[in-house]
Short mmCIF file of C-alpha atoms in Angstrom, two decimals:
data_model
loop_
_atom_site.label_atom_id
_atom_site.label_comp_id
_atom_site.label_asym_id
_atom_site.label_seq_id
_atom_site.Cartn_x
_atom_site.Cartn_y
_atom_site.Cartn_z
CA UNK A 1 255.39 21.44 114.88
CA UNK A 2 255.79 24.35 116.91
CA UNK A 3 253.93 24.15 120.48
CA UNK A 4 250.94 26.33 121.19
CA UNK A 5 252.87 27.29 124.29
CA UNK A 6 256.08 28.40 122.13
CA UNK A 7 253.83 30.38 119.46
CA UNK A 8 252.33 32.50 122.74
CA UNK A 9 255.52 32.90 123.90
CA UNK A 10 256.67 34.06 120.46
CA UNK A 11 253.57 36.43 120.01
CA UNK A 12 254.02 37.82 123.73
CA UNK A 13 257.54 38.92 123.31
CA UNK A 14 256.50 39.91 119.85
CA UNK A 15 253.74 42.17 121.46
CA UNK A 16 256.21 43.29 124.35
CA UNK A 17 258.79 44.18 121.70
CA UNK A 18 256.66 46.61 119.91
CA UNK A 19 255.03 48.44 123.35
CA UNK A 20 258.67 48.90 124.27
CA UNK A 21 259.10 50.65 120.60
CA UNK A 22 255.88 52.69 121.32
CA UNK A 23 257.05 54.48 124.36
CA UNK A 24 257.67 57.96 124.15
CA UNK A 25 257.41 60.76 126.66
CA UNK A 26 254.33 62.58 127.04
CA UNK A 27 255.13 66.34 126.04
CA UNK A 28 252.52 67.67 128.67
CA UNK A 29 253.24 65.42 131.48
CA UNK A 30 256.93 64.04 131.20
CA UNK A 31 255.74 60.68 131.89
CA UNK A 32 256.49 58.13 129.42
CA UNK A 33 253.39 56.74 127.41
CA UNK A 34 252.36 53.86 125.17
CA UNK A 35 252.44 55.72 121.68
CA UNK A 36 251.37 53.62 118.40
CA UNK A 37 252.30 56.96 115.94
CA UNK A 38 255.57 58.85 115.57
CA UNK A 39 255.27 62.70 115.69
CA UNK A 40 255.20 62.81 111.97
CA UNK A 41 252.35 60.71 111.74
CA UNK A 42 250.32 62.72 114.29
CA UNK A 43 251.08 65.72 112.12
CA UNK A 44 250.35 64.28 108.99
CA UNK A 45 247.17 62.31 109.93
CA UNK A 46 245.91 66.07 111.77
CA UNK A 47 246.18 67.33 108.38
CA UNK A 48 244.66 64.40 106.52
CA UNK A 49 241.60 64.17 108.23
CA UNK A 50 241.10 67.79 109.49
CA UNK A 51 239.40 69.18 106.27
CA UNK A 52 237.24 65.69 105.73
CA UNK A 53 236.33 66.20 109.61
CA UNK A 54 235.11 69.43 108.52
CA UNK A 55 233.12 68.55 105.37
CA UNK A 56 231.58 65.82 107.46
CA UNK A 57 230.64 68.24 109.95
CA UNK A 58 229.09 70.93 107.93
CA UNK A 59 231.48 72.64 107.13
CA UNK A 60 233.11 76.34 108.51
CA UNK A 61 231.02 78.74 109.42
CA UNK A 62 230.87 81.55 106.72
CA UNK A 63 227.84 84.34 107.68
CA UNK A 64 230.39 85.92 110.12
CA UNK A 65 234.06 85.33 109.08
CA UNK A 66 235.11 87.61 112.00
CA UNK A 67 233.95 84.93 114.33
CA UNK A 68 236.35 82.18 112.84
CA UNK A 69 239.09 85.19 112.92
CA UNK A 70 237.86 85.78 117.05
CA UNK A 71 238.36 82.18 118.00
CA UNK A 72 241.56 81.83 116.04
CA UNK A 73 242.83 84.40 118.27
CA UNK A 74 242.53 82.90 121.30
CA UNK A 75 243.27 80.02 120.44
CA UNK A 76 246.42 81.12 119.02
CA UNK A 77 246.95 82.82 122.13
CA UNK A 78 246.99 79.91 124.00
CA UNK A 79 248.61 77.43 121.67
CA UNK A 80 251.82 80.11 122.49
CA UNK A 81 251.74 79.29 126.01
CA UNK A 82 251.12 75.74 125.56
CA UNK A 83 253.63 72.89 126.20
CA UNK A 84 253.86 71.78 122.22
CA UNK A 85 253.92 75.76 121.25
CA UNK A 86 255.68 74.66 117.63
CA UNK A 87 252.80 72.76 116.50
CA UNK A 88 250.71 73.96 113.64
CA UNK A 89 247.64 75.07 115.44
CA UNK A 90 244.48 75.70 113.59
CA UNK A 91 241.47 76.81 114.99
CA UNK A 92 238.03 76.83 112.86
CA UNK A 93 234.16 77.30 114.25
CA UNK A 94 232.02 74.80 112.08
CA UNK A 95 228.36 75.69 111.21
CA UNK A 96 226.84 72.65 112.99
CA UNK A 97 224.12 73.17 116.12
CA UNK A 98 225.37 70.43 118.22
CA UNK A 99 227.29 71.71 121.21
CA UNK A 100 230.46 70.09 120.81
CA UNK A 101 234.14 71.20 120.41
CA UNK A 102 237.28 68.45 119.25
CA UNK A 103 240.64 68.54 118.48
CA UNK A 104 242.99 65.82 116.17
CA UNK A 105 246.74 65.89 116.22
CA UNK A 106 248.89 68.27 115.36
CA UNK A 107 246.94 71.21 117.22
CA UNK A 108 243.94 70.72 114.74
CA UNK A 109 240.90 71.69 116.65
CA UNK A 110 237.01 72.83 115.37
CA UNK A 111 234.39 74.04 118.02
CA UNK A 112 230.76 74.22 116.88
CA UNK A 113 228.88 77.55 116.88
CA UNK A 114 226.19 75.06 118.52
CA UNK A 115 228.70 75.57 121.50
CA UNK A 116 229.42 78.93 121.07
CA UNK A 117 226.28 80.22 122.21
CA UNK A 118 226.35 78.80 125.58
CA UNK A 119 229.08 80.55 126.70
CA UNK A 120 229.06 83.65 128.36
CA UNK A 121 232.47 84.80 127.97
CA UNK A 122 236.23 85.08 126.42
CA UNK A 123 237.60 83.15 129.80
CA UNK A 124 235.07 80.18 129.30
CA UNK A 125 236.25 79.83 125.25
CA UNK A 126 239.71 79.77 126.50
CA UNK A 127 238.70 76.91 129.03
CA UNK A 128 237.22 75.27 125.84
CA UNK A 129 240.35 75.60 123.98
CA UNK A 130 242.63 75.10 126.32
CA UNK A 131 241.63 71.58 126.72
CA UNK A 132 241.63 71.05 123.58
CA UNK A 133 244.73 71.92 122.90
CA UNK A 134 245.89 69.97 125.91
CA UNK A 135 244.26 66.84 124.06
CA UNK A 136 246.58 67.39 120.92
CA UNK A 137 249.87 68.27 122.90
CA UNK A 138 249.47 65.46 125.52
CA UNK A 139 249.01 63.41 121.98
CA UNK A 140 245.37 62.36 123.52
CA UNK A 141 244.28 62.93 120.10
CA UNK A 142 246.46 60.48 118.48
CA UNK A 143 245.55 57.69 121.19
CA UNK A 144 242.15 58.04 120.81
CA UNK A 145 242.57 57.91 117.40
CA UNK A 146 244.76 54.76 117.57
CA UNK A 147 242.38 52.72 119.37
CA UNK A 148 239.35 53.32 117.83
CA UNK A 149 240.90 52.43 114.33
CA UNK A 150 239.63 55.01 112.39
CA UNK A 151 243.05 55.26 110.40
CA UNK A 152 242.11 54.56 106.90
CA UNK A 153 238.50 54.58 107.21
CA UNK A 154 237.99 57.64 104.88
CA UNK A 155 235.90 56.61 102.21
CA UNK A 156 234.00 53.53 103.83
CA UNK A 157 233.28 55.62 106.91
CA UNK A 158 230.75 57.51 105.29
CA UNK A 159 229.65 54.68 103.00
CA UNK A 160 228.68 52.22 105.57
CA UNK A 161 226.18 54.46 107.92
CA UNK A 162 224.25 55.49 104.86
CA UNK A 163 221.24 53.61 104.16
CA UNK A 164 219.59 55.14 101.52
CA UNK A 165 220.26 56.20 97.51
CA UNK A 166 217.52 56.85 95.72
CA UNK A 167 216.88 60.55 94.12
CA UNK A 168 213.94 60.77 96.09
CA UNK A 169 215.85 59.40 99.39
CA UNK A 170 217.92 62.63 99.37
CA UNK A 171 216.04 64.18 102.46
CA UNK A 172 217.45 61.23 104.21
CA UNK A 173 220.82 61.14 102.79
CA UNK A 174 220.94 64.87 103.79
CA UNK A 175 220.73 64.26 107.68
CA UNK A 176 223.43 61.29 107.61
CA UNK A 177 225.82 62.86 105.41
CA UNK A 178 227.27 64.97 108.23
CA UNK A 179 226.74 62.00 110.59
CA UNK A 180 229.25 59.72 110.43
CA UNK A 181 232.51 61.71 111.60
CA UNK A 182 234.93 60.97 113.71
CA UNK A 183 234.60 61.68 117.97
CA UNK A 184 237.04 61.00 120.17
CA UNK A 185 236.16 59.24 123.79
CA UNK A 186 238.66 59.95 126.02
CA UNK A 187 239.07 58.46 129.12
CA UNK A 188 238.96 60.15 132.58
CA UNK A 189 242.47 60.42 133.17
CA UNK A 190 242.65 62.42 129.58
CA UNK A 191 240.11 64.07 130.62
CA UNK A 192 241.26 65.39 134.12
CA UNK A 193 244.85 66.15 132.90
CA UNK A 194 243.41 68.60 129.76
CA UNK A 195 241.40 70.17 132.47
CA UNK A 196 244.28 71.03 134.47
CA UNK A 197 246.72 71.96 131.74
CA UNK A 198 244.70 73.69 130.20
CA UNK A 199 243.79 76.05 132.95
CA UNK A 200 247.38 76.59 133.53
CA UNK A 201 247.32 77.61 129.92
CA UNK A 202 244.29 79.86 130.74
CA UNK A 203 246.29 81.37 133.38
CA UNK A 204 249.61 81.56 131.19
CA UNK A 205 247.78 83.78 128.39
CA UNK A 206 246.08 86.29 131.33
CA UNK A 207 242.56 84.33 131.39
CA UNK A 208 240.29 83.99 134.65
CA UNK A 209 241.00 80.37 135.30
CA UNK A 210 237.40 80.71 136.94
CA UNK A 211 235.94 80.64 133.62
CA UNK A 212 236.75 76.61 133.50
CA UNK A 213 235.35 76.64 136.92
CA UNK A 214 232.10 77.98 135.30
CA UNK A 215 232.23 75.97 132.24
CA UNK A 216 232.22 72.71 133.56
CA UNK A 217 229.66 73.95 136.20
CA UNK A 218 227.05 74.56 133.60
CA UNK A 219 228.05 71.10 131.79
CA UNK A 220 226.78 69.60 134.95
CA UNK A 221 223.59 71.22 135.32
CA UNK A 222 222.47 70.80 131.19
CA UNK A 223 223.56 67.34 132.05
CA UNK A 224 221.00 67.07 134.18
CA UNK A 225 218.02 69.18 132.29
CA UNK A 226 216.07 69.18 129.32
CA UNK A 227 218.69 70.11 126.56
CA UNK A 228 220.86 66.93 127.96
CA UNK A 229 219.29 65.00 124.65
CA UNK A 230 220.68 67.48 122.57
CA UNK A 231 224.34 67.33 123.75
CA UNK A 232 225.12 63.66 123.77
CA UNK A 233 228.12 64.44 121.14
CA UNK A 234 229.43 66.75 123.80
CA UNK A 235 229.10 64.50 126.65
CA UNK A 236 230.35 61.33 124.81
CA UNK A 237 233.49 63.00 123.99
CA UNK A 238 233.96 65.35 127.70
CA UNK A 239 231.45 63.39 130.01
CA UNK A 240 231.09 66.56 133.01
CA UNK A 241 230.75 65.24 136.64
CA UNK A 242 231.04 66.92 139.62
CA UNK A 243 233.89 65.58 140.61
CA UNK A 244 235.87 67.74 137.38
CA UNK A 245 234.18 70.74 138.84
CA UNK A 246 235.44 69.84 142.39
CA UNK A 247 238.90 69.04 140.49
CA UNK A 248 238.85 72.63 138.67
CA UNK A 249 238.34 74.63 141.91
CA UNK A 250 241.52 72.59 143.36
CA UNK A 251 243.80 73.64 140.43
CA UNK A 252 242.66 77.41 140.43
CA UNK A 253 243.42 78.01 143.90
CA UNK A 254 247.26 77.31 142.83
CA UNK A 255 246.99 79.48 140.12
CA UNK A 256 247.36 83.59 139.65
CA UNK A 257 243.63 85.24 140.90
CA UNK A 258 242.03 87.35 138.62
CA UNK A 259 242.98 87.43 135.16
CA UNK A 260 240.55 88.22 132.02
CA UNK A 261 236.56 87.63 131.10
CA UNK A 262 236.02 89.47 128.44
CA UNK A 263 232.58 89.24 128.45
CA UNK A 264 231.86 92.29 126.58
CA UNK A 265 234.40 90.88 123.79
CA UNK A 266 232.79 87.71 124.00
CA UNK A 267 229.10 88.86 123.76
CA UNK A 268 230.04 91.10 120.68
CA UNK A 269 231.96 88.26 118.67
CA UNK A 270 229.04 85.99 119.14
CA UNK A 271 226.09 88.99 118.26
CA UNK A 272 225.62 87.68 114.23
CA UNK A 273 225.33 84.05 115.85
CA UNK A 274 222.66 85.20 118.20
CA UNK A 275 220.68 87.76 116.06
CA UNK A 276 220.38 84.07 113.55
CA UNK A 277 219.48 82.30 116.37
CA UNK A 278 215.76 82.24 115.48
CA UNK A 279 216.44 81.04 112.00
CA UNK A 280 218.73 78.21 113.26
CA UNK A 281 216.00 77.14 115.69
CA UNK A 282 213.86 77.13 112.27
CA UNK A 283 216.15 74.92 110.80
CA UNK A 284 216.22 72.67 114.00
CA UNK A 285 212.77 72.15 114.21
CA UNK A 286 212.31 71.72 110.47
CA UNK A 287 215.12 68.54 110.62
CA UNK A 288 212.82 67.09 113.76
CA UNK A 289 209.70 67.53 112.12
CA UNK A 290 211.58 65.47 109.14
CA UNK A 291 212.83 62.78 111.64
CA UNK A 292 208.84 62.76 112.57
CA UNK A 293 208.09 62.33 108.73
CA UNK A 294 206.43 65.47 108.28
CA UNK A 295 207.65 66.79 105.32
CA UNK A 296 205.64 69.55 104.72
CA UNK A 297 205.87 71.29 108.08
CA UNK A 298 209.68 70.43 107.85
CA UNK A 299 209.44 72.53 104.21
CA UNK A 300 207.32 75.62 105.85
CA UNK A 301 209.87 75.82 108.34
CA UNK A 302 213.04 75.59 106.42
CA UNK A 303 211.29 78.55 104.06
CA UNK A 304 210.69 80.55 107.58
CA UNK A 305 214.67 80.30 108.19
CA UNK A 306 215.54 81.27 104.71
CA UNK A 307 213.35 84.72 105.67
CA UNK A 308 214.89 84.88 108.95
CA UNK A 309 218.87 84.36 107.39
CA UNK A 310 218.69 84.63 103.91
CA UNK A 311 222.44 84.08 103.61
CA UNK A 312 222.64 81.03 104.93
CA UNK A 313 223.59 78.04 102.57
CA UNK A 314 222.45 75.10 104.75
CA UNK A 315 218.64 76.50 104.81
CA UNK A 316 218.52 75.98 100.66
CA UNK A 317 220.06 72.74 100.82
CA UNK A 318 217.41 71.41 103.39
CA UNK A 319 214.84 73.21 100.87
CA UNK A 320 216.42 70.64 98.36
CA UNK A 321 216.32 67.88 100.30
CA UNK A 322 212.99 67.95 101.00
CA UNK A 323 211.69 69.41 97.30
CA UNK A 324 213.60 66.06 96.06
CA UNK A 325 211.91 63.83 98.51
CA UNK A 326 208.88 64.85 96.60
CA UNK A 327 210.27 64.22 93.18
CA UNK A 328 210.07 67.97 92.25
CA UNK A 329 214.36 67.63 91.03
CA UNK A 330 214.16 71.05 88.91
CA UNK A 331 212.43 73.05 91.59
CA UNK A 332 215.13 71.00 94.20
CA UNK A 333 217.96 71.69 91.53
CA UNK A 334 217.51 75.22 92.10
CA UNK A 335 217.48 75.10 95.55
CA UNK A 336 220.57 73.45 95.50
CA UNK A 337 221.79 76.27 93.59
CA UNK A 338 221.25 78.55 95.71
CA UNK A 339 223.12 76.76 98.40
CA UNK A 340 226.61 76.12 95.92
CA UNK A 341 226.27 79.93 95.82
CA UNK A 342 226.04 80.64 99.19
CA UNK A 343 228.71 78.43 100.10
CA UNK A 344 231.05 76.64 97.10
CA UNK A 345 233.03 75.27 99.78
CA UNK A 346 231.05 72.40 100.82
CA UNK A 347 231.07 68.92 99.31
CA UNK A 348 226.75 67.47 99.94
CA UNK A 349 225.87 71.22 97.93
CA UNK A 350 227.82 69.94 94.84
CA UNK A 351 226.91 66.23 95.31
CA UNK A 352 223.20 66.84 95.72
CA UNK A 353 222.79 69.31 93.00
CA UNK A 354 224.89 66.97 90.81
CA UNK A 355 222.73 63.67 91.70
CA UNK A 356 219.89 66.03 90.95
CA UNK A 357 221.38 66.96 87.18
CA UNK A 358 221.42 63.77 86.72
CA UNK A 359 217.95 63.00 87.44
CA UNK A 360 216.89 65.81 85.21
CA UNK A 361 219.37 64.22 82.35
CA UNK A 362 221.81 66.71 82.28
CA UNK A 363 224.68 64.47 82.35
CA UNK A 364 227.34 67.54 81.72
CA UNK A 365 226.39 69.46 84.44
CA UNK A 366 225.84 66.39 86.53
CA UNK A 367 229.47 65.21 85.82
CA UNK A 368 231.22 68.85 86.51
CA UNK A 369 229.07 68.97 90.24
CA UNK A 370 229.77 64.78 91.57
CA UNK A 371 233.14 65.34 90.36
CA UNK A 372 233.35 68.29 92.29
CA UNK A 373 231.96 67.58 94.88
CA UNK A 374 234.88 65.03 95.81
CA UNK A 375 237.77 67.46 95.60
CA UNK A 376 236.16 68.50 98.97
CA UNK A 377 235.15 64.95 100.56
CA UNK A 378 235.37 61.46 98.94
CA UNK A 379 231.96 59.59 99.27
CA UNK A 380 230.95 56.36 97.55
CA UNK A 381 227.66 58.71 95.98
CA UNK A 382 229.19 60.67 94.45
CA UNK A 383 231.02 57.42 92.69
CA UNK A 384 227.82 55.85 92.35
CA UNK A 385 226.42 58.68 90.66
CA UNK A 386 228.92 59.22 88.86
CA UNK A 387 228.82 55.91 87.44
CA UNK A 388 225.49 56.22 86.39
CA UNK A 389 226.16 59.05 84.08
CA UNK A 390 228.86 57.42 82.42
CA UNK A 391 226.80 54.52 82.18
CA UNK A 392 223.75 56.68 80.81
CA UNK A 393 226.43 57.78 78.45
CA UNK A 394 227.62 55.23 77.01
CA UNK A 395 230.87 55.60 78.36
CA UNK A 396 231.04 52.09 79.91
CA UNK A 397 234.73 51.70 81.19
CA UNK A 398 234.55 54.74 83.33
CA UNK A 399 231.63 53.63 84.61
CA UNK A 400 232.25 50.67 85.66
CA UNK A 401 235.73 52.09 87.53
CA UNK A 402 233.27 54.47 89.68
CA UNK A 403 231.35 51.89 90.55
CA UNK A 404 234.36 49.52 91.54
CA UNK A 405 235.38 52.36 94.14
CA UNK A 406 231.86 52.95 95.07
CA UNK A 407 231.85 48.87 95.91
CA UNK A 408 234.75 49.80 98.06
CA UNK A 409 232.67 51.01 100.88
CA UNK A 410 230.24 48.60 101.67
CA UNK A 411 226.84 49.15 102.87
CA UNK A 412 223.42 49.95 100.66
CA UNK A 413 225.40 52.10 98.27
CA UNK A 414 228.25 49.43 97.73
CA UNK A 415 225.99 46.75 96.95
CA UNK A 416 223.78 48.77 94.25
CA UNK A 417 227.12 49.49 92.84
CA UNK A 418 228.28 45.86 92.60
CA UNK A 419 224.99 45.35 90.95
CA UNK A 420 225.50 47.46 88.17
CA UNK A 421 229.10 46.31 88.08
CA UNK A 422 227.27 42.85 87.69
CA UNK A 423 224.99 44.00 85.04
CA UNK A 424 227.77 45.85 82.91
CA UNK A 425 229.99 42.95 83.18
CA UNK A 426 226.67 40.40 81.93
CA UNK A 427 226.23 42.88 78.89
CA UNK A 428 229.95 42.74 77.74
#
């Protein structure tokens, strides 16, 4: 028998052996860095996971596509200058209202139009960006990644932090379907480092390096007020202190003075976002007032940002929700229509309408929209769902093989679809 001492030997040198294979020089820094993924992984898990990050996040913003073109610019701008200039950058503004911005490797980075409409100018959004970037080329992203083992969580991420999947639960499945995505927590050594490189990025491309100054100046202070409970995404991920501000005014006194604002630039980029900023406070409200259970304010408010944005697809799908939640599926169905044709490109518009259809028996239609729905995102309900049809069809076998992968992810919905795997399997 080997000894217990011998076996920790053998899995020490065993562990040593493989952090020894996981060096690799940080591209930023030069200093060499435990690394558990090979460049080609970092590239081809940014890729992976960059739409699904999207879909879980609401989505790209589409009432002003010369916003997404605005930010790309920039942020192509500084990706040029950057230390990892051949990566495939991507830059996208997602329609979500929480302040946040992140980035996953491979130069794959999203910023919220939530965020957007704090800042006051072109030189702040390239302080944003830059350190985002710096996250990706430092291969931050890929750490963070790494160690918080999201690799391969895909569809039983968004499985196991939804509780609810009844027809008339779809108000609640609504707010947690965007929920469950993935945030990276760096630490404060990533955090410090993106700061700096990223102002000499800022700097590089002809921006005010003051503008991080300012940025992480007003992170500090809405730390400290009211909207603080409304930015705990932002903070989890890029926790400000005042010792990143003190850091920031360091680095910019070694770097070129002056350099761009572009405030006017900024200001006019961001005028569609805050003309809608009425409606989106609408919208706000109306998901508190649902948090506080009261539906029908939630529904009067949801209407009042349809008047205020009328092209907006997330106001009709919140319409849905809440029409469902009261059992009225053909008034919620068309609601739900409303939002697939304001915006086809989102998975929850297909999957709701779909688990709708099928309430209202319309097993064709409910088919084409779950099936859909997951060429965008994979979720166990739209599996479930989809099972149900087939089952409602007669068309056991499929039904039981949606069911098998809606089992997959765990949770409420996993165990209602071992259930009816249970119940198909008792009939045969």
């Amino acid at each position: 028998m080997i000894s217990r001492a011998l076996k920790f030997s053998t899995a020490t040198v065993g562990l040593a052996a493989t952090l020894l294979a996981g060096c690799a020089v940080n591209p930023v820094t030069g200093q060499k860095e435990l690394s558990l993924m090979s460049p080609g992984q970092e590239l081809a898990l940014g890729e992976q996971q960059y739409p699904i990050n999207q879909q879980q996040q609401g989505g790209q913003y589409v009432i002003d596509p010369a916003l997404q073109d605005y930010v790309n610019r920039v942020g192509q701008k500084l990706a040029k200058v950057s230390d990892q200039p051949q990566l495939p950058y991507e830059f996208v503004v997602l329609n979500n209202s929480v302040p946040n911005a992140w980035a996953l490797p491979g130069g794959k980075i999203a910023v919220n139009r939530g965020l957007l409409v704090l800042l006051e100018d072109e030189a702040e959004l390239a302080a944003v960006l830059g350190h985002e970037i710096v996250h990706a080329a430092a291969r931050h992203s890929a750490a963070a990644m790494s160690q918080q083992q999201v690799l391969g969580a895909g569809l039983a991420v968004l499985g196991a932090a939804t509780k609810e999947t009844a027809y008339g639960d779809l108000v609640t499945l609504g707010g947690q379907l965007g929920g469950t995505a993935y945030i990276a927590r760096y630490g404060r050594s990533n955090e410090l480092e993106s700061d700096q490189y990223g102002m000499k990025y800022m700097a590089a491309a002809g921006y005010d390096p003051q503008g991080a100054v300012r940025l992480q100046r007003k992170f500090v202070e809405l730390s400290k007020g009211k909207q603080a409970g409304g930015l705990e995404a932002l903070f989890a991920s890029h926790p400000p202190s005042q010792s990143r501000v003190n850091a920031n005014i360091e680095h910019a006194k070694q770097l070129p003075k002056g350099g761009a604002s572009n405030r006017a630039a900024y200001q006019k980029a961001i005028a569609q976002l805050k003309r809608d900023a009425d409606a989106y406070k609408s919208y706000d409200d109306a998901m508190a007032a649902i948090n506080d259970k009261q539906y029908d304010r939630a529904l009067n408010l949801v209407r009042q940002a349809q008047k205020q944005q009328p092209k907006e697809a997330s106001f009709y799908a919140l319409e849905g929700d809440l029409l469902a939640h009261q059992k009225q599926y053909q008034s919620a169905h068309t609601a739900y229509d409303r939002a697939v044709q304001k915006n086809p490109s989102l998975f929850s518009h297909w999957l709701k309408r779909g688990m709708v259809a099928a309430q209202l028996k319309d097993y064709t239609a409910a088919e084409r929209d779950l099936n859909r729905s997951l060429r965008y995102l994979e979720t166990p309900h739209a599996h479930y769902y989809l099972g149900q049809v087939y089952e409602n069809q007669g068309n056991v076998k499929n039904a039981y093989s949606h069911y098998q992968t809606a089992a997959s992810a765990g949770g409420d919905i996993g165990s209602k679809a071992q259930a009816r795997m249970q119940a198909i399997t008792n009939k045969g």
